[in-house]
Amino acid sequence: MRVLILGGDGFCGWPTSLHLSQRGHETLIVDNFARRNADTELEASSLTPIAPLGVRLSAWRELTGNEIGFERLNVAQDYHQLRDVIGSWRPDAVVHFAEQRAAPYSMKSSWHKRYTVDNNVNATHSLLAAIVEAEIDSHVVHLGTMGVYGYGPAPGLKIPEGYLGVKIEGADGEDIEQEILFPANPGSVYHMTKTLDQLLFAYYNKNDDVSVTDLHQGIVWGTQTEDTRQDERLINRFDYDGDYGTVLNRFLMQAAIGYPLTVHGTGRQTRAFIHIQDSVRCIQLAVENPPAKGERVRIFNQMTETHRLIDLAELVSRLTGADIDFMDNPRNEAAENDLYVENRQLLDLGLVPITLEAGLLNEVTEIAEKYAHRCDPEKIPCRSYWRNDLRRRAQESAGAPLVAADRVPS
């Protein structure tokens, strides 16, 4: 198949590009290096050394003989270039990662909120409009988030895969049964953009018959896949900072440098998780098994297990001897929640989940220890706050001057 990968230089996009290429698919990356630019803005680089994309692609060609193409453009802004690439290359599938992916980054300031909405919603809409204008039959595979559901919407409720069956009393008193999108309950501006994506997909699927698979992904842990560990030039990102670092990877990195594990709030928040190798495998399964023509937007819950954050911290503490430090929660969220999730569709397609175990945690820890000298401990705390009162309280307690809520990155 011909697969166009939007955002193919990022944390999930890069290992997915390699995985699909290794599977024999003709692969083309589109990227504008927004994630690399965010490193410059935040002055917080990946813990692992990320080679320039040209070096990465050359190394892949040298090791495998496989060619991965590259087009540099901004999916949210360069509409005509995007349309021309899609129209000339005519991909069978488009994997859409081209969105700002971090909830804390989306809450840093009003600038970051507006940027996240502008980038994410425009990128998704531009892709759909370009497919329709180019008059091609491309299957869109979108990386969404479990966060569109909210966390613990009702005690004991198992979150279905995208759609909720409801009964509505009709005018004649008879019940009308329908399936609707599960009511959205986003917990950040980032998550809100993913709920808006759902409506765009539903409309273009209904109006223009665009085939879409929306993958509601849990929190990713791990950093390497079978492909990225072949050569250091292919190594994947390892974000540890307070904006882009994911919770389990942050715990393992903190333990590696002797930094207390930072647990926000009570730690009794339950979240869904998936290993990076499973993430790329799920995307492959979605690409290779497109929905039937005319089928509604297909939604998969792309997660393999759920854990309370305090349980993860205690697991890492037992493995490494690290202390645990409870900190004020910068997010506006419940102190604790349960989370039950249906994920049968990907399992039925052949996913064999990688679950948390000491061996894999040790692999991540070894990477963290190897590159510990690249860590800047000042970048570990989360300094993005969900509300102005939380921001003011944190800054006052630290004796720091108040920072304007709309500071444009230089």
Coordinates of C-alpha atoms in Angstrom, one line a residue:
M1 CA 0.0 0.0 0.0
R2 CA 1.0 3.6 -0.4
V3 CA 0.9 5.3 3.0
L4 CA 1.2 9.0 3.7
I5 CA 2.3 9.8 7.2
L6 CA 1.5 13.3 8.4
G7 CA 3.8 14.1 11.4
G8 CA 6.1 11.3 10.6
D9 CA 9.1 12.7 12.4
G10 CA 7.5 12.7 15.9
F11 CA 7.4 10.4 18.9
C12 CA 4.7 8.1 17.4
G13 CA 5.1 9.1 13.7
W14 CA 8.7 8.0 13.4
P15 CA 8.5 4.4 14.7
T16 CA 5.2 4.0 12.7
S17 CA 7.0 5.2 9.5
L18 CA 9.7 2.6 10.0
H19 CA 7.2 -0.2 11.0
L20 CA 5.1 0.3 7.9
S21 CA 8.1 0.6 5.6
Q22 CA 9.5 -2.7 7.1
R23 CA 6.1 -4.3 6.4
G24 CA 6.6 -3.5 2.7
H25 CA 4.4 -0.4 2.4
E26 CA 5.6 2.5 0.3
T27 CA 5.9 5.3 2.8
L28 CA 6.0 9.1 2.5
I29 CA 6.5 11.4 5.5
V30 CA 5.1 14.9 5.7
D31 CA 6.4 17.1 8.5
N32 CA 7.2 20.7 9.3
F33 CA 9.4 19.9 12.4
A34 CA 7.0 21.6 14.8
R35 CA 8.0 19.2 17.6
R36 CA 11.7 19.9 17.1
N37 CA 10.8 23.6 17.2
A38 CA 9.0 23.1 20.5
D39 CA 12.2 21.7 21.9
T40 CA 13.9 25.0 21.0
E41 CA 11.0 27.0 22.5
L42 CA 11.0 25.0 25.8
E43 CA 14.8 24.6 25.9
A44 CA 14.1 21.0 26.7
S45 CA 15.5 18.4 24.3
S46 CA 14.7 14.7 24.1
L47 CA 16.7 12.7 26.6
T48 CA 17.8 10.5 23.7
P49 CA 19.8 12.2 20.9
I50 CA 17.6 12.7 17.9
A51 CA 19.4 12.7 14.5
P52 CA 18.3 15.1 11.8
L53 CA 15.5 13.5 9.6
G54 CA 17.9 13.3 6.6
V55 CA 20.3 11.2 8.7
R56 CA 17.5 9.0 10.0
L57 CA 16.2 8.3 6.5
S58 CA 19.7 7.6 5.2
A59 CA 20.4 5.2 8.0
W60 CA 17.1 3.4 7.4
R61 CA 18.0 3.0 3.7
E62 CA 21.5 1.8 4.5
L63 CA 20.2 -0.8 7.0
T64 CA 17.1 -2.1 5.1
G65 CA 17.3 -1.0 1.5
N66 CA 13.9 0.7 2.0
E67 CA 13.3 4.2 0.8
I68 CA 11.1 6.6 2.8
G69 CA 10.2 9.8 1.1
F70 CA 9.8 13.2 2.7
E71 CA 7.9 16.4 2.0
R72 CA 8.3 19.4 4.2
L73 CA 5.0 21.4 4.7
N74 CA 2.7 22.6 7.4
V75 CA -0.5 20.6 7.2
A76 CA -2.5 23.2 9.0
Q77 CA -1.4 26.1 6.9
D78 CA 0.0 24.9 3.5
Y79 CA -3.3 23.6 2.1
H80 CA -2.5 23.8 -1.6
Q81 CA 0.9 22.0 -1.1
L82 CA -0.9 19.3 0.9
R83 CA -3.6 18.9 -1.7
D84 CA -1.0 18.6 -4.5
V85 CA 1.0 16.0 -2.5
I86 CA -2.2 13.9 -1.9
G87 CA -3.4 14.4 -5.5
S88 CA -0.1 13.4 -7.1
W89 CA 0.9 10.6 -4.7
R90 CA -2.6 9.2 -4.3
P91 CA -2.1 7.3 -1.1
D92 CA -4.2 4.3 -0.1
A93 CA -4.1 5.5 3.5
V94 CA -3.1 8.7 5.3
V95 CA -2.0 8.3 8.9
H96 CA -2.6 11.6 10.7
F97 CA -0.3 12.5 13.5
A98 CA 0.1 16.2 12.5
E99 CA -1.3 17.7 15.7
Q100 CA 0.2 19.3 18.8
R101 CA 0.0 16.3 21.1
A102 CA 0.6 17.5 24.7
A103 CA -2.1 18.5 27.1
P104 CA 0.2 20.5 29.4
Y105 CA 1.7 22.4 26.4
S106 CA -1.9 23.3 25.3
M107 CA -2.5 24.9 28.8
K108 CA 0.7 26.9 29.2
S109 CA -0.9 30.2 28.1
S110 CA -3.6 31.7 26.0
W111 CA -1.1 31.7 23.1
H112 CA -0.5 27.9 23.5
K113 CA -4.2 27.3 23.7
R114 CA -4.9 29.2 20.5
Y115 CA -2.0 27.6 18.7
T116 CA -3.2 24.1 19.6
V117 CA -6.7 24.8 18.4
D118 CA -5.5 26.5 15.2
N119 CA -2.9 23.8 14.4
N120 CA -4.9 20.7 15.3
V121 CA -8.3 21.6 14.0
N122 CA -7.0 23.2 10.8
A123 CA -4.7 20.2 10.1
T124 CA -7.6 17.8 10.4
H125 CA -9.9 19.9 8.3
S126 CA -7.3 20.6 5.6
L127 CA -6.6 16.9 5.3
L128 CA -10.3 16.0 4.8
A129 CA -10.9 18.9 2.4
A130 CA -7.8 18.0 0.3
I131 CA -8.9 14.3 0.0
V132 CA -12.3 15.5 -1.3
E133 CA -10.9 18.1 -3.7
A134 CA -8.3 15.7 -5.0
E135 CA -11.0 13.1 -5.6
I136 CA -9.1 10.2 -4.2
D137 CA -10.3 7.2 -2.1
S138 CA -7.8 7.4 0.8
H139 CA -8.5 5.9 4.2
V140 CA -7.7 8.3 7.0
V141 CA -6.2 6.7 10.1
H142 CA -6.1 9.3 12.9
L143 CA -4.3 9.2 16.2
G144 CA -6.9 10.4 18.7
T145 CA -6.9 10.1 22.5
M146 CA -8.8 8.3 25.3
G147 CA -9.1 11.7 26.9
V148 CA -12.1 12.6 24.7
Y149 CA -14.2 10.4 27.0
G150 CA -13.0 12.1 30.2
Y151 CA -12.0 9.9 33.1
G152 CA -14.5 7.9 35.0
P153 CA -17.6 9.3 33.3
A154 CA -19.8 7.2 35.6
P155 CA -19.0 4.6 38.3
G156 CA -18.9 1.1 36.9
L157 CA -19.5 2.2 33.3
K158 CA -17.3 0.4 30.7
I159 CA -16.4 3.0 28.0
P160 CA -17.4 1.6 24.6
E161 CA -15.4 2.0 21.4
G162 CA -16.7 5.4 20.3
Y163 CA -20.4 4.9 20.2
L164 CA -23.1 4.8 22.9
G165 CA -26.5 3.2 22.4
V166 CA -29.3 5.5 23.6
K167 CA -33.1 5.3 23.8
I168 CA -35.2 8.5 23.0
E169 CA -38.9 8.7 23.6
G170 CA -40.6 9.5 20.2
A171 CA -43.6 11.8 19.7
D172 CA -45.9 8.7 19.8
G173 CA -44.4 7.6 23.1
E174 CA -42.5 4.7 21.5
D175 CA -38.7 4.4 22.2
I176 CA -36.4 5.2 19.4
E177 CA -33.0 3.5 19.6
Q178 CA -29.9 5.2 18.2
E179 CA -26.1 5.0 18.5
I180 CA -24.4 8.4 19.1
L181 CA -20.8 9.4 19.7
F182 CA -20.0 8.9 23.3
P183 CA -20.5 12.2 25.0
A184 CA -17.2 14.1 25.0
N185 CA -15.7 15.4 28.3
P186 CA -12.3 16.8 27.4
G187 CA -9.8 17.6 30.2
S188 CA -7.7 20.2 28.3
V189 CA -7.6 22.3 25.2
Y190 CA -5.6 19.5 23.5
H191 CA -8.3 17.0 24.3
M192 CA -10.9 19.4 23.2
T193 CA -9.3 19.6 19.7
K194 CA -9.6 15.8 19.5
T195 CA -13.3 16.0 20.2
L196 CA -13.7 18.5 17.5
D197 CA -11.8 16.2 15.2
Q198 CA -14.5 13.6 15.8
L199 CA -17.2 15.9 14.5
L200 CA -15.1 16.7 11.4
F201 CA -14.7 13.0 10.7
A202 CA -18.4 12.3 11.2
Y203 CA -19.4 15.1 8.8
Y204 CA -16.9 14.2 5.9
N205 CA -17.7 10.5 6.3
K206 CA -21.5 11.3 6.0
N207 CA -21.3 14.0 3.3
D208 CA -18.3 12.8 1.2
D209 CA -18.0 9.2 2.0
V210 CA -14.4 9.6 3.4
S211 CA -13.3 6.4 5.2
V212 CA -11.9 7.1 8.6
T213 CA -10.5 5.1 11.5
D214 CA -10.1 7.1 14.7
L215 CA -7.8 5.5 17.3
H216 CA -8.5 6.7 20.8
Q217 CA -5.0 6.1 22.3
G218 CA -4.0 5.7 25.9
I219 CA -0.8 7.2 27.4
V220 CA 2.2 5.8 25.6
W221 CA 5.1 4.3 27.6
G222 CA 8.5 3.0 26.4
T223 CA 10.6 4.6 23.8
Q224 CA 12.1 2.0 21.4
T225 CA 10.6 -0.4 18.9
E226 CA 12.1 -3.4 17.0
D227 CA 12.9 -1.0 14.2
T228 CA 14.3 2.1 16.1
R229 CA 16.6 0.0 18.3
Q230 CA 18.5 -1.3 15.2
D231 CA 20.8 1.7 15.1
E232 CA 21.4 4.8 17.3
R233 CA 20.7 7.0 14.3
L234 CA 17.1 5.6 14.4
I235 CA 16.5 6.1 18.1
N236 CA 13.1 7.4 19.1
R237 CA 12.3 10.4 21.3
F238 CA 12.3 10.2 25.1
D239 CA 10.6 13.2 26.5
Y240 CA 10.9 13.8 30.2
D241 CA 10.0 17.5 30.6
G242 CA 6.8 18.7 32.3
D243 CA 5.0 19.5 29.1
Y244 CA 5.7 16.5 26.7
G245 CA 7.0 13.8 29.0
T246 CA 4.5 10.9 29.6
V247 CA 4.0 9.8 33.2
L248 CA 5.7 6.4 33.3
N249 CA 8.6 7.4 31.2
R250 CA 9.1 10.4 33.5
F251 CA 9.0 8.2 36.6
L252 CA 11.7 5.9 35.1
M253 CA 13.9 8.8 34.0
Q254 CA 13.5 10.5 37.4
A255 CA 14.6 7.3 39.2
A256 CA 17.6 7.0 36.9
I257 CA 19.0 10.4 38.0
G258 CA 18.0 10.1 41.7
Y259 CA 15.1 12.6 41.4
P260 CA 12.0 11.9 43.5
L261 CA 9.1 10.6 41.5
T262 CA 6.7 13.5 41.0
V263 CA 3.1 12.4 41.7
H264 CA 0.5 15.1 41.1
G265 CA -2.4 15.2 43.5
T266 CA -3.5 12.0 45.3
G267 CA -2.0 9.7 42.6
R268 CA -5.4 7.8 42.6
Q269 CA -6.2 9.0 39.1
T270 CA -6.6 5.9 36.8
R271 CA -5.3 6.2 33.2
A272 CA -5.1 3.9 30.1
F273 CA -1.7 2.9 28.8
I274 CA -0.1 1.3 25.8
H275 CA 3.5 0.5 24.9
I276 CA 5.0 2.3 21.9
Q277 CA 5.5 -1.0 20.0
D278 CA 1.8 -1.8 20.4
S279 CA 1.0 1.7 19.3
V280 CA 2.7 1.2 15.9
R281 CA 1.2 -2.3 15.6
C282 CA -2.3 -0.9 16.1
I283 CA -1.8 1.7 13.4
Q284 CA -0.6 -1.1 11.1
L285 CA -3.6 -3.2 11.8
A286 CA -5.9 -0.2 11.1
V287 CA -4.1 0.6 7.8
E288 CA -4.2 -2.9 6.6
N289 CA -7.8 -3.5 7.6
P290 CA -9.8 -0.5 6.3
P291 CA -13.5 -0.1 6.9
A292 CA -16.0 -1.2 4.3
K293 CA -17.0 1.3 1.7
G294 CA -19.8 3.4 3.2
E295 CA -19.2 2.3 6.8
R296 CA -19.4 5.0 9.4
V297 CA -16.3 6.4 11.2
R298 CA -14.7 3.4 12.9
I299 CA -13.4 4.0 16.4
F300 CA -10.9 1.8 18.2
N301 CA -9.9 2.2 21.8
Q302 CA -6.1 1.9 21.4
M303 CA -5.0 0.9 24.9
T304 CA -4.0 -2.4 26.5
E305 CA -4.3 -1.8 30.3
T306 CA -5.3 0.7 33.0
H307 CA -3.3 1.7 36.1
R308 CA -3.6 4.2 39.0
L309 CA -0.7 6.6 38.9
I310 CA 0.3 5.9 42.5
D311 CA 0.5 2.2 41.7
L312 CA 3.0 2.9 38.9
A313 CA 5.0 5.2 41.1
E314 CA 5.2 2.5 43.8
L315 CA 6.2 -0.1 41.2
V316 CA 9.1 2.1 39.9
S317 CA 10.0 2.9 43.5
R318 CA 10.3 -0.9 44.4
L319 CA 12.4 -1.5 41.3
T320 CA 14.8 1.4 41.7
G321 CA 14.6 2.6 45.3
A322 CA 13.4 6.0 44.3
D323 CA 11.5 8.2 46.7
I324 CA 8.0 9.5 45.8
D325 CA 7.1 13.2 46.1
F326 CA 3.5 14.2 46.2
M327 CA 2.9 17.6 44.5
D328 CA 0.0 19.9 44.0
N329 CA -1.9 18.9 40.9
P330 CA -1.6 21.5 38.1
R331 CA -4.6 20.0 36.4
N332 CA -8.3 20.7 37.0
E333 CA -9.4 17.0 37.5
A334 CA -11.0 14.7 40.0
A335 CA -8.7 13.5 42.8
E336 CA -9.4 9.9 41.9
N337 CA -11.4 7.9 39.3
D338 CA -12.0 4.4 38.0
L339 CA -11.6 3.6 34.3
Y340 CA -13.1 0.6 32.5
V341 CA -12.5 0.4 28.8
E342 CA -13.6 -1.8 25.9
N343 CA -10.8 -2.6 23.4
R344 CA -12.1 -5.7 21.7
Q345 CA -11.8 -4.6 18.1
L346 CA -8.0 -4.3 17.9
L347 CA -7.6 -7.6 19.8
D348 CA -9.9 -9.2 17.3
L349 CA -7.7 -7.9 14.5
G350 CA -4.7 -9.7 16.0
L351 CA -3.1 -7.4 18.6
V352 CA -1.2 -9.3 21.3
P353 CA -0.7 -6.7 24.0
I354 CA 2.6 -5.9 25.6
T355 CA 1.8 -5.3 29.3
L356 CA 3.9 -3.8 32.1
E357 CA 6.6 -6.0 33.3
A358 CA 9.9 -5.5 35.0
G359 CA 12.0 -6.5 31.9
L360 CA 10.5 -3.8 29.7
L361 CA 10.7 -1.2 32.5
N362 CA 14.3 -2.1 32.9
E363 CA 14.9 -1.5 29.2
V364 CA 13.5 2.0 29.5
T365 CA 15.5 2.6 32.7
E366 CA 18.7 1.5 30.9
I367 CA 18.1 4.1 28.2
A368 CA 17.4 6.7 30.8
E369 CA 20.6 5.9 32.7
K370 CA 22.6 5.8 29.4
Y371 CA 21.6 9.3 28.5
A372 CA 21.1 10.8 32.0
H373 CA 23.9 13.3 31.3
R374 CA 21.6 14.9 28.8
C375 CA 18.9 15.6 31.4
D376 CA 18.2 19.2 32.7
P377 CA 16.5 18.7 36.1
E378 CA 15.1 22.2 35.9
K379 CA 12.8 21.0 33.1
I380 CA 11.3 18.1 35.1
P381 CA 8.5 19.9 37.0
C382 CA 5.3 20.7 35.3
R383 CA 4.8 24.4 35.1
S384 CA 1.7 24.5 32.9
Y385 CA -1.5 25.1 35.0
W386 CA -5.1 24.5 34.0
R387 CA -6.5 27.6 35.8
N388 CA -5.1 31.0 36.6
D389 CA -5.7 30.5 40.3
L390 CA -3.6 27.4 40.3
R391 CA -0.8 29.2 38.4
R392 CA -0.9 32.2 40.8
R393 CA -0.9 29.9 43.9
A394 CA 2.1 27.9 42.6
Q395 CA 4.1 31.1 41.7
E396 CA 3.4 32.8 45.0
S397 CA 4.4 29.7 47.0
A398 CA 7.6 29.6 45.1
G399 CA 8.2 33.3 45.6
A400 CA 8.4 33.7 41.8
P401 CA 7.1 36.7 39.9
L402 CA 3.7 36.2 38.2
V403 CA 4.1 35.2 34.6
A404 CA 1.8 36.7 32.0
A405 CA -0.7 34.1 30.7
D406 CA -0.2 35.1 27.1
R407 CA 3.5 34.9 26.5
V408 CA 4.3 34.3 22.9
P409 CA 7.3 31.9 22.4
S410 CA 10.4 33.7 21.0

